[in-house]
Amino acid sequence: MQSSEVRSTKSSLLLALRRYSSAVSDMEQTVLVPSLLRDVPSDEAWDCENGSQDLYGDYLMLKAIRNTAEGGLLHADDHRSRSGTALSKKLEPLLGTDPETLFHFHLAGLFAVMSELTEKTQSLTDKYMDIIGAPN
């Protein structure tokens, strides 16, 4: 039974959100001069899609995502609204699916995204430490 509890604890959505929030907090505490990240190219392939081409844009995006995850969907600018509409059109075929299957589909996607964002946040923090010449 304990093995099952450990597995569910490791894959808890709340734990994934806490890990991401903690990584962003560590990033904020480490990156004392965010402007040093300007014009430092990011090596992430998905950066071109979201308009971020440097680590400074990534830094701002990661903080904004954390704020939205913790505070909820209060504001959405035009770009995000348009991309959200496009995404919902792609997901329309899933709407006829039973709610439990749909929930598991979205939950698996959320876990994957939170894991990727946490890794990106930790990578950005490490790169900043390299920029300032501090040991990681």
mmCIF file of N, CA and C in Angstrom:
data_model
loop_
_atom_site.group_PDB
_atom_site.id
_atom_site.type_symbol
_atom_site.label_atom_id
_atom_site.label_comp_id
_atom_site.label_asym_id
_atom_site.label_seq_id
_atom_site.Cartn_x
_atom_site.Cartn_y
_atom_site.Cartn_z
ATOM 1 N N MET A 1 0.827 -1.191 0.000
ATOM 2 C CA MET A 1 0.000 0.000 0.000
ATOM 3 C C MET A 1 0.866 1.248 0.000
ATOM 4 N N GLN A 2 1.969 1.215 0.720
ATOM 5 C CA GLN A 2 2.822 2.388 0.792
ATOM 6 C C GLN A 2 3.426 2.713 -0.576
ATOM 7 N N SER A 3 3.751 1.692 -1.357
ATOM 8 C CA SER A 3 4.282 1.909 -2.696
ATOM 9 C C SER A 3 3.278 2.681 -3.546
ATOM 10 N N SER A 4 2.019 2.347 -3.442
ATOM 11 C CA SER A 4 0.965 3.043 -4.168
ATOM 12 C C SER A 4 0.863 4.490 -3.718
ATOM 13 N N GLU A 5 0.985 4.725 -2.399
ATOM 14 C CA GLU A 5 0.928 6.091 -1.876
ATOM 15 C C GLU A 5 2.110 6.910 -2.373
ATOM 16 N N VAL A 6 3.291 6.310 -2.431
ATOM 17 C CA VAL A 6 4.475 7.020 -2.908
ATOM 18 C C VAL A 6 4.299 7.390 -4.369
ATOM 19 N N ARG A 7 3.804 6.443 -5.200
ATOM 20 C CA ARG A 7 3.583 6.734 -6.610
ATOM 21 C C ARG A 7 2.579 7.853 -6.780
ATOM 22 N N SER A 8 1.470 7.823 -6.038
ATOM 23 C CA SER A 8 0.466 8.865 -6.194
ATOM 24 C C SER A 8 0.979 10.201 -5.684
ATOM 25 N N THR A 9 1.854 10.173 -4.679
ATOM 26 C CA THR A 9 2.423 11.414 -4.185
ATOM 27 C C THR A 9 3.345 12.026 -5.231
ATOM 28 N N LYS A 10 4.167 11.201 -5.882
ATOM 29 C CA LYS A 10 5.097 11.693 -6.890
ATOM 30 C C LYS A 10 4.368 12.234 -8.109
ATOM 31 N N SER A 11 3.203 11.698 -8.411
ATOM 32 C CA SER A 11 2.479 12.132 -9.596
ATOM 33 C C SER A 11 1.305 13.047 -9.250
ATOM 34 N N SER A 12 1.317 13.603 -8.070
ATOM 35 C CA SER A 12 0.262 14.512 -7.654
ATOM 36 C C SER A 12 0.340 15.826 -8.426
ATOM 37 N N LEU A 13 -0.792 16.284 -8.905
ATOM 38 C CA LEU A 13 -0.841 17.548 -9.616
ATOM 39 C C LEU A 13 -0.386 18.695 -8.710
ATOM 40 N N LEU A 14 -0.807 18.659 -7.471
ATOM 41 C CA LEU A 14 -0.389 19.706 -6.544
ATOM 42 C C LEU A 14 1.124 19.696 -6.337
ATOM 43 N N LEU A 15 1.696 18.506 -6.267
ATOM 44 C CA LEU A 15 3.146 18.402 -6.109
ATOM 45 C C LEU A 15 3.865 18.931 -7.348
ATOM 46 N N ALA A 16 3.347 18.622 -8.525
ATOM 47 C CA ALA A 16 3.947 19.129 -9.770
ATOM 48 C C ALA A 16 3.887 20.652 -9.803
ATOM 49 N N LEU A 17 2.767 21.214 -9.388
ATOM 50 C CA LEU A 17 2.640 22.668 -9.342
ATOM 51 C C LEU A 17 3.574 23.276 -8.297
ATOM 52 N N ARG A 18 3.704 22.619 -7.154
ATOM 53 C CA ARG A 18 4.627 23.109 -6.115
ATOM 54 C C ARG A 18 6.069 23.067 -6.590
ATOM 55 N N ARG A 19 6.448 21.970 -7.279
ATOM 56 C CA ARG A 19 7.818 21.867 -7.801
ATOM 57 C C ARG A 19 8.096 23.006 -8.773
ATOM 58 N N TYR A 20 7.152 23.283 -9.653
ATOM 59 C CA TYR A 20 7.330 24.369 -10.623
ATOM 60 C C TYR A 20 7.406 25.718 -9.911
ATOM 61 N N SER A 21 6.491 25.954 -9.000
ATOM 62 C CA SER A 21 6.489 27.214 -8.257
ATOM 63 C C SER A 21 7.784 27.389 -7.477
ATOM 64 N N SER A 22 8.274 26.314 -6.883
ATOM 65 C CA SER A 22 9.525 26.360 -6.142
ATOM 66 C C SER A 22 10.701 26.655 -7.072
ATOM 67 N N ALA A 23 10.699 26.040 -8.249
ATOM 68 C CA ALA A 23 11.778 26.284 -9.218
ATOM 69 C C ALA A 23 11.772 27.745 -9.669
ATOM 70 N N VAL A 24 10.573 28.314 -9.872
ATOM 71 C CA VAL A 24 10.481 29.718 -10.280
ATOM 72 C C VAL A 24 10.936 30.616 -9.125
ATOM 73 N N SER A 25 10.561 30.288 -7.902
ATOM 74 C CA SER A 25 11.017 31.077 -6.747
ATOM 75 C C SER A 25 12.537 31.031 -6.623
ATOM 76 N N ASP A 26 13.124 29.837 -6.813
ATOM 77 C CA ASP A 26 14.583 29.716 -6.792
ATOM 78 C C ASP A 26 15.204 30.558 -7.899
ATOM 79 N N MET A 27 14.583 30.529 -9.082
ATOM 80 C CA MET A 27 15.073 31.317 -10.205
ATOM 81 C C MET A 27 15.046 32.801 -9.857
ATOM 82 N N GLU A 28 13.942 33.270 -9.283
ATOM 83 C CA GLU A 28 13.820 34.680 -8.923
ATOM 84 C C GLU A 28 14.860 35.087 -7.881
ATOM 85 N N GLN A 29 15.119 34.209 -6.924
ATOM 86 C CA GLN A 29 16.103 34.511 -5.880
ATOM 87 C C GLN A 29 17.526 34.475 -6.421
ATOM 88 N N THR A 30 17.763 33.667 -7.437
ATOM 89 C CA THR A 30 19.094 33.541 -8.018
ATOM 90 C C THR A 30 19.370 34.638 -9.044
ATOM 91 N N VAL A 31 18.381 34.894 -9.895
ATOM 92 C CA VAL A 31 18.559 35.872 -10.971
ATOM 93 C C VAL A 31 18.294 37.263 -10.391
ATOM 94 N N LEU A 32 19.357 37.887 -9.886
ATOM 95 C CA LEU A 32 19.226 39.195 -9.253
ATOM 96 C C LEU A 32 19.216 40.326 -10.276
ATOM 97 N N VAL A 33 19.799 40.087 -11.447
ATOM 98 C CA VAL A 33 19.829 41.090 -12.508
ATOM 99 C C VAL A 33 19.292 40.430 -13.782
ATOM 100 N N PRO A 34 17.968 40.375 -13.924
ATOM 101 C CA PRO A 34 17.385 39.685 -15.080
ATOM 102 C C PRO A 34 17.825 40.265 -16.424
ATOM 103 N N SER A 35 18.179 41.538 -16.462
ATOM 104 C CA SER A 35 18.576 42.141 -17.731
ATOM 105 C C SER A 35 19.840 41.495 -18.303
ATOM 106 N N LEU A 36 20.616 40.788 -17.478
ATOM 107 C CA LEU A 36 21.787 40.070 -17.990
ATOM 108 C C LEU A 36 21.375 38.943 -18.939
ATOM 109 N N LEU A 37 20.105 38.554 -18.882
ATOM 110 C CA LEU A 37 19.610 37.479 -19.734
ATOM 111 C C LEU A 37 19.185 37.970 -21.118
ATOM 112 N N ARG A 38 19.143 39.306 -21.299
ATOM 113 C CA ARG A 38 18.764 39.858 -22.609
ATOM 114 C C ARG A 38 19.798 39.447 -23.650
ATOM 115 N N ASP A 39 19.313 39.131 -24.813
ATOM 116 C CA ASP A 39 20.148 38.772 -25.965
ATOM 117 C C ASP A 39 20.965 37.496 -25.764
ATOM 118 N N VAL A 40 20.682 36.740 -24.696
ATOM 119 C CA VAL A 40 21.309 35.430 -24.537
ATOM 120 C C VAL A 40 20.347 34.434 -25.170
ATOM 121 N N PRO A 41 20.766 33.832 -26.287
ATOM 122 C CA PRO A 41 19.828 32.943 -26.997
ATOM 123 C C PRO A 41 19.440 31.739 -26.157
ATOM 124 N N SER A 42 18.195 31.377 -26.315
ATOM 125 C CA SER A 42 17.684 30.190 -25.646
ATOM 126 C C SER A 42 17.852 29.014 -26.592
ATOM 127 N N ASP A 43 18.164 27.864 -26.050
ATOM 128 C CA ASP A 43 18.359 26.692 -26.900
ATOM 129 C C ASP A 43 17.111 25.820 -26.976
ATOM 130 N N GLU A 44 15.996 26.328 -26.496
ATOM 131 C CA GLU A 44 14.751 25.569 -26.533
ATOM 132 C C GLU A 44 14.059 25.748 -27.877
ATOM 133 N N ALA A 45 13.636 24.667 -28.486
ATOM 134 C CA ALA A 45 13.010 24.698 -29.806
ATOM 135 C C ALA A 45 11.669 25.426 -29.791
ATOM 136 N N TRP A 46 10.936 25.352 -28.694
ATOM 137 C CA TRP A 46 9.596 25.946 -28.680
ATOM 138 C C TRP A 46 9.610 27.433 -28.424
ATOM 139 N N ASP A 47 10.770 28.042 -28.229
ATOM 140 C CA ASP A 47 10.830 29.477 -27.986
ATOM 141 C C ASP A 47 10.367 30.299 -29.182
ATOM 142 N N CYS A 48 10.674 29.861 -30.371
ATOM 143 C CA CYS A 48 10.280 30.612 -31.551
ATOM 144 C C CYS A 48 8.762 30.678 -31.682
ATOM 145 N N GLU A 49 8.077 29.657 -31.219
ATOM 146 C CA GLU A 49 6.628 29.619 -31.313
ATOM 147 C C GLU A 49 5.962 30.630 -30.387
ATOM 148 N N ASN A 50 6.537 30.869 -29.211
ATOM 149 C CA ASN A 50 5.889 31.784 -28.277
ATOM 150 C C ASN A 50 6.446 33.190 -28.365
ATOM 151 N N GLY A 51 7.319 33.456 -29.345
ATOM 152 C CA GLY A 51 7.834 34.795 -29.537
ATOM 153 C C GLY A 51 9.061 35.106 -28.700
ATOM 154 N N SER A 52 9.426 34.243 -27.796
ATOM 155 C CA SER A 52 10.585 34.463 -26.949
ATOM 156 C C SER A 52 11.818 33.945 -27.654
ATOM 157 N N GLN A 53 12.805 34.818 -27.833
ATOM 158 C CA GLN A 53 14.015 34.411 -28.532
ATOM 159 C C GLN A 53 15.228 34.452 -27.614
ATOM 160 N N ASP A 54 15.073 35.010 -26.423
ATOM 161 C CA ASP A 54 16.210 35.071 -25.513
ATOM 162 C C ASP A 54 15.796 34.622 -24.115
ATOM 163 N N LEU A 55 16.799 34.447 -23.248
ATOM 164 C CA LEU A 55 16.509 33.963 -21.890
ATOM 165 C C LEU A 55 15.704 34.967 -21.076
ATOM 166 N N TYR A 56 15.818 36.252 -21.379
ATOM 167 C CA TYR A 56 15.037 37.256 -20.652
ATOM 168 C C TYR A 56 13.539 37.052 -20.917
ATOM 169 N N GLY A 57 13.184 36.807 -22.177
ATOM 170 C CA GLY A 57 11.781 36.516 -22.513
ATOM 171 C C GLY A 57 11.302 35.244 -21.837
ATOM 172 N N ASP A 58 12.191 34.243 -21.785
ATOM 173 C CA ASP A 58 11.843 33.000 -21.094
ATOM 174 C C ASP A 58 11.612 33.263 -19.607
ATOM 175 N N TYR A 59 12.483 34.068 -19.007
ATOM 176 C CA TYR A 59 12.376 34.418 -17.585
ATOM 177 C C TYR A 59 11.009 35.041 -17.301
ATOM 178 N N LEU A 60 10.629 36.019 -18.121
ATOM 179 C CA LEU A 60 9.330 36.682 -17.919
ATOM 180 C C LEU A 60 8.170 35.717 -18.126
ATOM 181 N N MET A 61 8.279 34.853 -19.150
ATOM 182 C CA MET A 61 7.215 33.896 -19.436
ATOM 183 C C MET A 61 7.043 32.903 -18.287
ATOM 184 N N LEU A 62 8.156 32.375 -17.777
ATOM 185 C CA LEU A 62 8.081 31.392 -16.698
ATOM 186 C C LEU A 62 7.457 31.997 -15.444
ATOM 187 N N LYS A 63 7.792 33.256 -15.142
ATOM 188 C CA LYS A 63 7.171 33.932 -13.994
ATOM 189 C C LYS A 63 5.678 34.148 -14.228
ATOM 190 N N ALA A 64 5.308 34.547 -15.447
ATOM 191 C CA ALA A 64 3.898 34.794 -15.759
ATOM 192 C C ALA A 64 3.073 33.516 -15.652
ATOM 193 N N ILE A 65 3.642 32.409 -16.128
ATOM 194 C CA ILE A 65 2.926 31.126 -16.040
ATOM 195 C C ILE A 65 2.724 30.744 -14.582
ATOM 196 N N ARG A 66 3.762 30.920 -13.761
ATOM 197 C CA ARG A 66 3.624 30.610 -12.338
ATOM 198 C C ARG A 66 2.542 31.476 -11.695
ATOM 199 N N ASN A 67 2.535 32.770 -12.025
ATOM 200 C CA ASN A 67 1.527 33.666 -11.462
ATOM 201 C C ASN A 67 0.116 33.253 -11.878
ATOM 202 N N THR A 68 -0.041 32.835 -13.127
ATOM 203 C CA THR A 68 -1.350 32.379 -13.598
ATOM 204 C C THR A 68 -1.748 31.073 -12.911
ATOM 205 N N ALA A 69 -0.787 30.146 -12.769
ATOM 206 C CA ALA A 69 -1.085 28.864 -12.116
ATOM 207 C C ALA A 69 -1.499 29.073 -10.668
ATOM 208 N N GLU A 70 -0.871 30.028 -9.998
ATOM 209 C CA GLU A 70 -1.193 30.274 -8.589
ATOM 210 C C GLU A 70 -2.405 31.173 -8.407
ATOM 211 N N GLY A 71 -2.631 32.101 -9.346
ATOM 212 C CA GLY A 71 -3.697 33.074 -9.181
ATOM 213 C C GLY A 71 -4.941 32.803 -9.995
ATOM 214 N N GLY A 72 -4.846 31.948 -10.992
ATOM 215 C CA GLY A 72 -5.995 31.653 -11.831
ATOM 216 C C GLY A 72 -5.976 32.464 -13.109
ATOM 217 N N LEU A 73 -6.920 32.180 -13.979
ATOM 218 C CA LEU A 73 -7.025 32.861 -15.264
ATOM 219 C C LEU A 73 -7.826 34.140 -15.099
ATOM 220 N N LEU A 74 -7.149 35.201 -14.740
ATOM 221 C CA LEU A 74 -7.834 36.472 -14.548
ATOM 222 C C LEU A 74 -7.796 37.339 -15.792
ATOM 223 N N HIS A 75 -6.648 37.368 -16.461
ATOM 224 C CA HIS A 75 -6.468 38.229 -17.616
ATOM 225 C C HIS A 75 -5.954 37.393 -18.784
ATOM 226 N N ALA A 76 -6.395 37.772 -19.969
ATOM 227 C CA ALA A 76 -5.858 37.126 -21.173
ATOM 228 C C ALA A 76 -5.721 38.198 -22.239
ATOM 229 N N ASP A 77 -4.509 38.385 -22.757
ATOM 230 C CA ASP A 77 -4.340 39.375 -23.812
ATOM 231 C C ASP A 77 -4.845 38.792 -25.131
ATOM 232 N N ASP A 78 -4.886 39.637 -26.177
ATOM 233 C CA ASP A 78 -5.452 39.221 -27.461
ATOM 234 C C ASP A 78 -4.726 38.028 -28.059
ATOM 235 N N HIS A 79 -3.394 38.022 -27.988
ATOM 236 C CA HIS A 79 -2.623 36.923 -28.573
ATOM 237 C C HIS A 79 -2.975 35.598 -27.916
ATOM 238 N N ARG A 80 -3.033 35.595 -26.607
ATOM 239 C CA ARG A 80 -3.351 34.354 -25.901
ATOM 240 C C ARG A 80 -4.783 33.930 -26.174
ATOM 241 N N SER A 81 -5.696 34.894 -26.290
ATOM 242 C CA SER A 81 -7.084 34.557 -26.585
ATOM 243 C C SER A 81 -7.202 33.916 -27.957
ATOM 244 N N ARG A 82 -6.487 34.481 -28.944
ATOM 245 C CA ARG A 82 -6.534 33.926 -30.295
ATOM 246 C C ARG A 82 -5.920 32.540 -30.343
ATOM 247 N N SER A 83 -4.775 32.356 -29.681
ATOM 248 C CA SER A 83 -4.136 31.036 -29.714
ATOM 249 C C SER A 83 -4.966 30.031 -28.929
ATOM 250 N N GLY A 84 -5.648 30.474 -27.897
ATOM 251 C CA GLY A 84 -6.534 29.593 -27.140
ATOM 252 C C GLY A 84 -7.713 29.144 -27.979
ATOM 253 N N THR A 85 -8.235 30.043 -28.805
ATOM 254 C CA THR A 85 -9.336 29.696 -29.703
ATOM 255 C C THR A 85 -8.881 28.666 -30.723
ATOM 256 N N ALA A 86 -7.690 28.865 -31.284
ATOM 257 C CA ALA A 86 -7.152 27.910 -32.254
ATOM 258 C C ALA A 86 -6.954 26.548 -31.609
ATOM 259 N N LEU A 87 -6.455 26.536 -30.387
ATOM 260 C CA LEU A 87 -6.236 25.278 -29.680
ATOM 261 C C LEU A 87 -7.561 24.582 -29.398
ATOM 262 N N SER A 88 -8.575 25.338 -28.989
ATOM 263 C CA SER A 88 -9.859 24.704 -28.688
ATOM 264 C C SER A 88 -10.485 24.100 -29.944
ATOM 265 N N LYS A 89 -10.242 24.702 -31.115
ATOM 266 C CA LYS A 89 -10.763 24.120 -32.359
ATOM 267 C C LYS A 89 -10.086 22.796 -32.656
ATOM 268 N N LYS A 90 -8.792 22.669 -32.323
ATOM 269 C CA LYS A 90 -8.072 21.419 -32.546
ATOM 270 C C LYS A 90 -8.577 20.326 -31.604
ATOM 271 N N LEU A 91 -9.085 20.744 -30.441
ATOM 272 C CA LEU A 91 -9.525 19.776 -29.443
ATOM 273 C C LEU A 91 -11.004 19.424 -29.562
ATOM 274 N N GLU A 92 -11.723 20.053 -30.495
ATOM 275 C CA GLU A 92 -13.155 19.797 -30.641
ATOM 276 C C GLU A 92 -13.508 18.325 -30.783
ATOM 277 N N PRO A 93 -12.714 17.520 -31.533
ATOM 278 C CA PRO A 93 -13.069 16.096 -31.648
ATOM 279 C C PRO A 93 -13.087 15.370 -30.300
ATOM 280 N N LEU A 94 -12.392 15.883 -29.309
ATOM 281 C CA LEU A 94 -12.352 15.237 -27.995
ATOM 282 C C LEU A 94 -13.592 15.539 -27.155
ATOM 283 N N LEU A 95 -14.367 16.525 -27.554
ATOM 284 C CA LEU A 95 -15.505 16.940 -26.733
ATOM 285 C C LEU A 95 -16.562 15.859 -26.581
ATOM 286 N N GLY A 96 -16.667 14.945 -27.532
ATOM 287 C CA GLY A 96 -17.639 13.859 -27.436
ATOM 288 C C GLY A 96 -17.165 12.715 -26.552
ATOM 289 N N THR A 97 -15.939 12.786 -26.087
ATOM 290 C CA THR A 97 -15.353 11.731 -25.268
ATOM 291 C C THR A 97 -15.943 11.785 -23.869
ATOM 292 N N ASP A 98 -15.976 10.632 -23.200
ATOM 293 C CA ASP A 98 -16.528 10.620 -21.844
ATOM 294 C C ASP A 98 -15.645 11.474 -20.920
ATOM 295 N N PRO A 99 -16.219 12.104 -19.913
ATOM 296 C CA PRO A 99 -15.497 13.050 -19.056
ATOM 297 C C PRO A 99 -14.256 12.466 -18.375
ATOM 298 N N GLU A 100 -14.304 11.219 -17.963
ATOM 299 C CA GLU A 100 -13.147 10.647 -17.274
ATOM 300 C C GLU A 100 -11.959 10.509 -18.224
ATOM 301 N N THR A 101 -12.212 10.048 -19.433
ATOM 302 C CA THR A 101 -11.146 9.923 -20.429
ATOM 303 C C THR A 101 -10.587 11.287 -20.776
ATOM 304 N N LEU A 102 -11.466 12.253 -20.955
ATOM 305 C CA LEU A 102 -11.046 13.616 -21.261
ATOM 306 C C LEU A 102 -10.206 14.204 -20.125
ATOM 307 N N PHE A 103 -10.622 13.951 -18.898
ATOM 308 C CA PHE A 103 -9.872 14.418 -17.727
ATOM 309 C C PHE A 103 -8.468 13.826 -17.717
ATOM 310 N N HIS A 104 -8.355 12.508 -17.933
ATOM 311 C CA HIS A 104 -7.046 11.855 -17.933
ATOM 312 C C HIS A 104 -6.155 12.369 -19.067
ATOM 313 N N PHE A 105 -6.757 12.630 -20.218
ATOM 314 C CA PHE A 105 -6.011 13.180 -21.346
ATOM 315 C C PHE A 105 -5.411 14.534 -20.973
ATOM 316 N N HIS A 106 -6.224 15.415 -20.425
ATOM 317 C CA HIS A 106 -5.753 16.754 -20.062
ATOM 318 C C HIS A 106 -4.784 16.713 -18.886
ATOM 319 N N LEU A 107 -5.027 15.840 -17.951
ATOM 320 C CA LEU A 107 -4.145 15.722 -16.791
ATOM 321 C C LEU A 107 -2.756 15.249 -17.224
ATOM 322 N N ALA A 108 -2.704 14.274 -18.107
ATOM 323 C CA ALA A 108 -1.411 13.801 -18.613
ATOM 324 C C ALA A 108 -0.684 14.928 -19.340
ATOM 325 N N GLY A 109 -1.414 15.706 -20.124
ATOM 326 C CA GLY A 109 -0.812 16.846 -20.811
ATOM 327 C C GLY A 109 -0.310 17.889 -19.837
ATOM 328 N N LEU A 110 -1.069 18.145 -18.792
ATOM 329 C CA LEU A 110 -0.666 19.126 -17.788
ATOM 330 C C LEU A 110 0.592 18.678 -17.055
ATOM 331 N N PHE A 111 0.663 17.407 -16.703
ATOM 332 C CA PHE A 111 1.879 16.882 -16.065
ATOM 333 C C PHE A 111 3.086 17.068 -16.972
ATOM 334 N N ALA A 112 2.932 16.762 -18.256
ATOM 335 C CA ALA A 112 4.044 16.894 -19.202
ATOM 336 C C ALA A 112 4.486 18.349 -19.305
ATOM 337 N N VAL A 113 3.540 19.269 -19.398
ATOM 338 C CA VAL A 113 3.874 20.687 -19.507
ATOM 339 C C VAL A 113 4.537 21.189 -18.220
ATOM 340 N N MET A 114 3.997 20.815 -17.072
ATOM 341 C CA MET A 114 4.582 21.279 -15.804
ATOM 342 C C MET A 114 6.003 20.746 -15.638
ATOM 343 N N SER A 115 6.236 19.516 -16.043
ATOM 344 C CA SER A 115 7.575 18.939 -15.963
ATOM 345 C C SER A 115 8.535 19.692 -16.875
ATOM 346 N N GLU A 116 8.096 19.971 -18.089
ATOM 347 C CA GLU A 116 8.942 20.699 -19.042
ATOM 348 C C GLU A 116 9.235 22.116 -18.547
ATOM 349 N N LEU A 117 8.238 22.786 -18.010
ATOM 350 C CA LEU A 117 8.437 24.147 -17.496
ATOM 351 C C LEU A 117 9.383 24.157 -16.296
ATOM 352 N N THR A 118 9.264 23.161 -15.434
ATOM 353 C CA THR A 118 10.161 23.068 -14.273
ATOM 354 C C THR A 118 11.596 22.873 -14.735
ATOM 355 N N GLU A 119 11.809 21.974 -15.704
ATOM 356 C CA GLU A 119 13.154 21.747 -16.235
ATOM 357 C C GLU A 119 13.701 23.008 -16.890
ATOM 358 N N LYS A 120 12.866 23.716 -17.634
ATOM 359 C CA LYS A 120 13.287 24.954 -18.304
ATOM 360 C C LYS A 120 13.670 26.005 -17.274
ATOM 361 N N THR A 121 12.914 26.106 -16.207
ATOM 362 C CA THR A 121 13.211 27.077 -15.151
ATOM 363 C C THR A 121 14.548 26.760 -14.498
ATOM 364 N N GLN A 122 14.781 25.498 -14.208
ATOM 365 C CA GLN A 122 16.050 25.107 -13.598
ATOM 366 C C GLN A 122 17.216 25.334 -14.555
ATOM 367 N N SER A 123 17.014 25.086 -15.837
ATOM 368 C CA SER A 123 18.043 25.309 -16.846
ATOM 369 C C SER A 123 18.379 26.797 -16.961
ATOM 370 N N LEU A 124 17.348 27.643 -16.958
ATOM 371 C CA LEU A 124 17.570 29.084 -17.027
ATOM 372 C C LEU A 124 18.367 29.556 -15.816
ATOM 373 N N THR A 125 18.042 29.056 -14.640
ATOM 374 C CA THR A 125 18.768 29.416 -13.423
ATOM 375 C C THR A 125 20.236 28.997 -13.540
ATOM 376 N N ASP A 126 20.490 27.794 -14.038
ATOM 377 C CA ASP A 126 21.863 27.319 -14.220
ATOM 378 C C ASP A 126 22.620 28.183 -15.226
ATOM 379 N N LYS A 127 21.965 28.570 -16.321
ATOM 380 C CA LYS A 127 22.617 29.410 -17.323
ATOM 381 C C LYS A 127 22.956 30.779 -16.741
ATOM 382 N N TYR A 128 22.071 31.329 -15.923
ATOM 383 C CA TYR A 128 22.356 32.609 -15.279
ATOM 384 C C TYR A 128 23.588 32.482 -14.386
ATOM 385 N N MET A 129 23.668 31.389 -13.651
ATOM 386 C CA MET A 129 24.827 31.166 -12.784
ATOM 387 C C MET A 129 26.108 31.094 -13.628
ATOM 388 N N ASP A 130 26.041 30.487 -14.799
ATOM 389 C CA ASP A 130 27.184 30.452 -15.707
ATOM 390 C C ASP A 130 27.553 31.845 -16.185
ATOM 391 N N ILE A 131 26.540 32.661 -16.509
ATOM 392 C CA ILE A 131 26.774 34.025 -16.996
ATOM 393 C C ILE A 131 27.514 34.854 -15.954
ATOM 394 N N ILE A 132 27.101 34.728 -14.706
ATOM 395 C CA ILE A 132 27.730 35.562 -13.670
ATOM 396 C C ILE A 132 28.994 34.902 -13.109
ATOM 397 N N GLY A 133 29.292 33.686 -13.551
ATOM 398 C CA GLY A 133 30.502 32.998 -13.130
ATOM 399 C C GLY A 133 30.440 32.368 -11.765
ATOM 400 N N ALA A 134 29.238 32.108 -11.283
ATOM 401 C CA ALA A 134 29.071 31.468 -9.974
ATOM 402 C C ALA A 134 28.984 29.947 -10.158
ATOM 403 N N PRO A 135 29.486 29.191 -9.192
ATOM 404 C CA PRO A 135 29.359 27.734 -9.304
ATOM 405 C C PRO A 135 27.910 27.301 -9.140
ATOM 406 N N ASN A 136 27.520 26.278 -9.889
ATOM 407 C CA ASN A 136 26.123 25.778 -9.812
ATOM 408 C C ASN A 136 25.921 24.913 -8.625
#
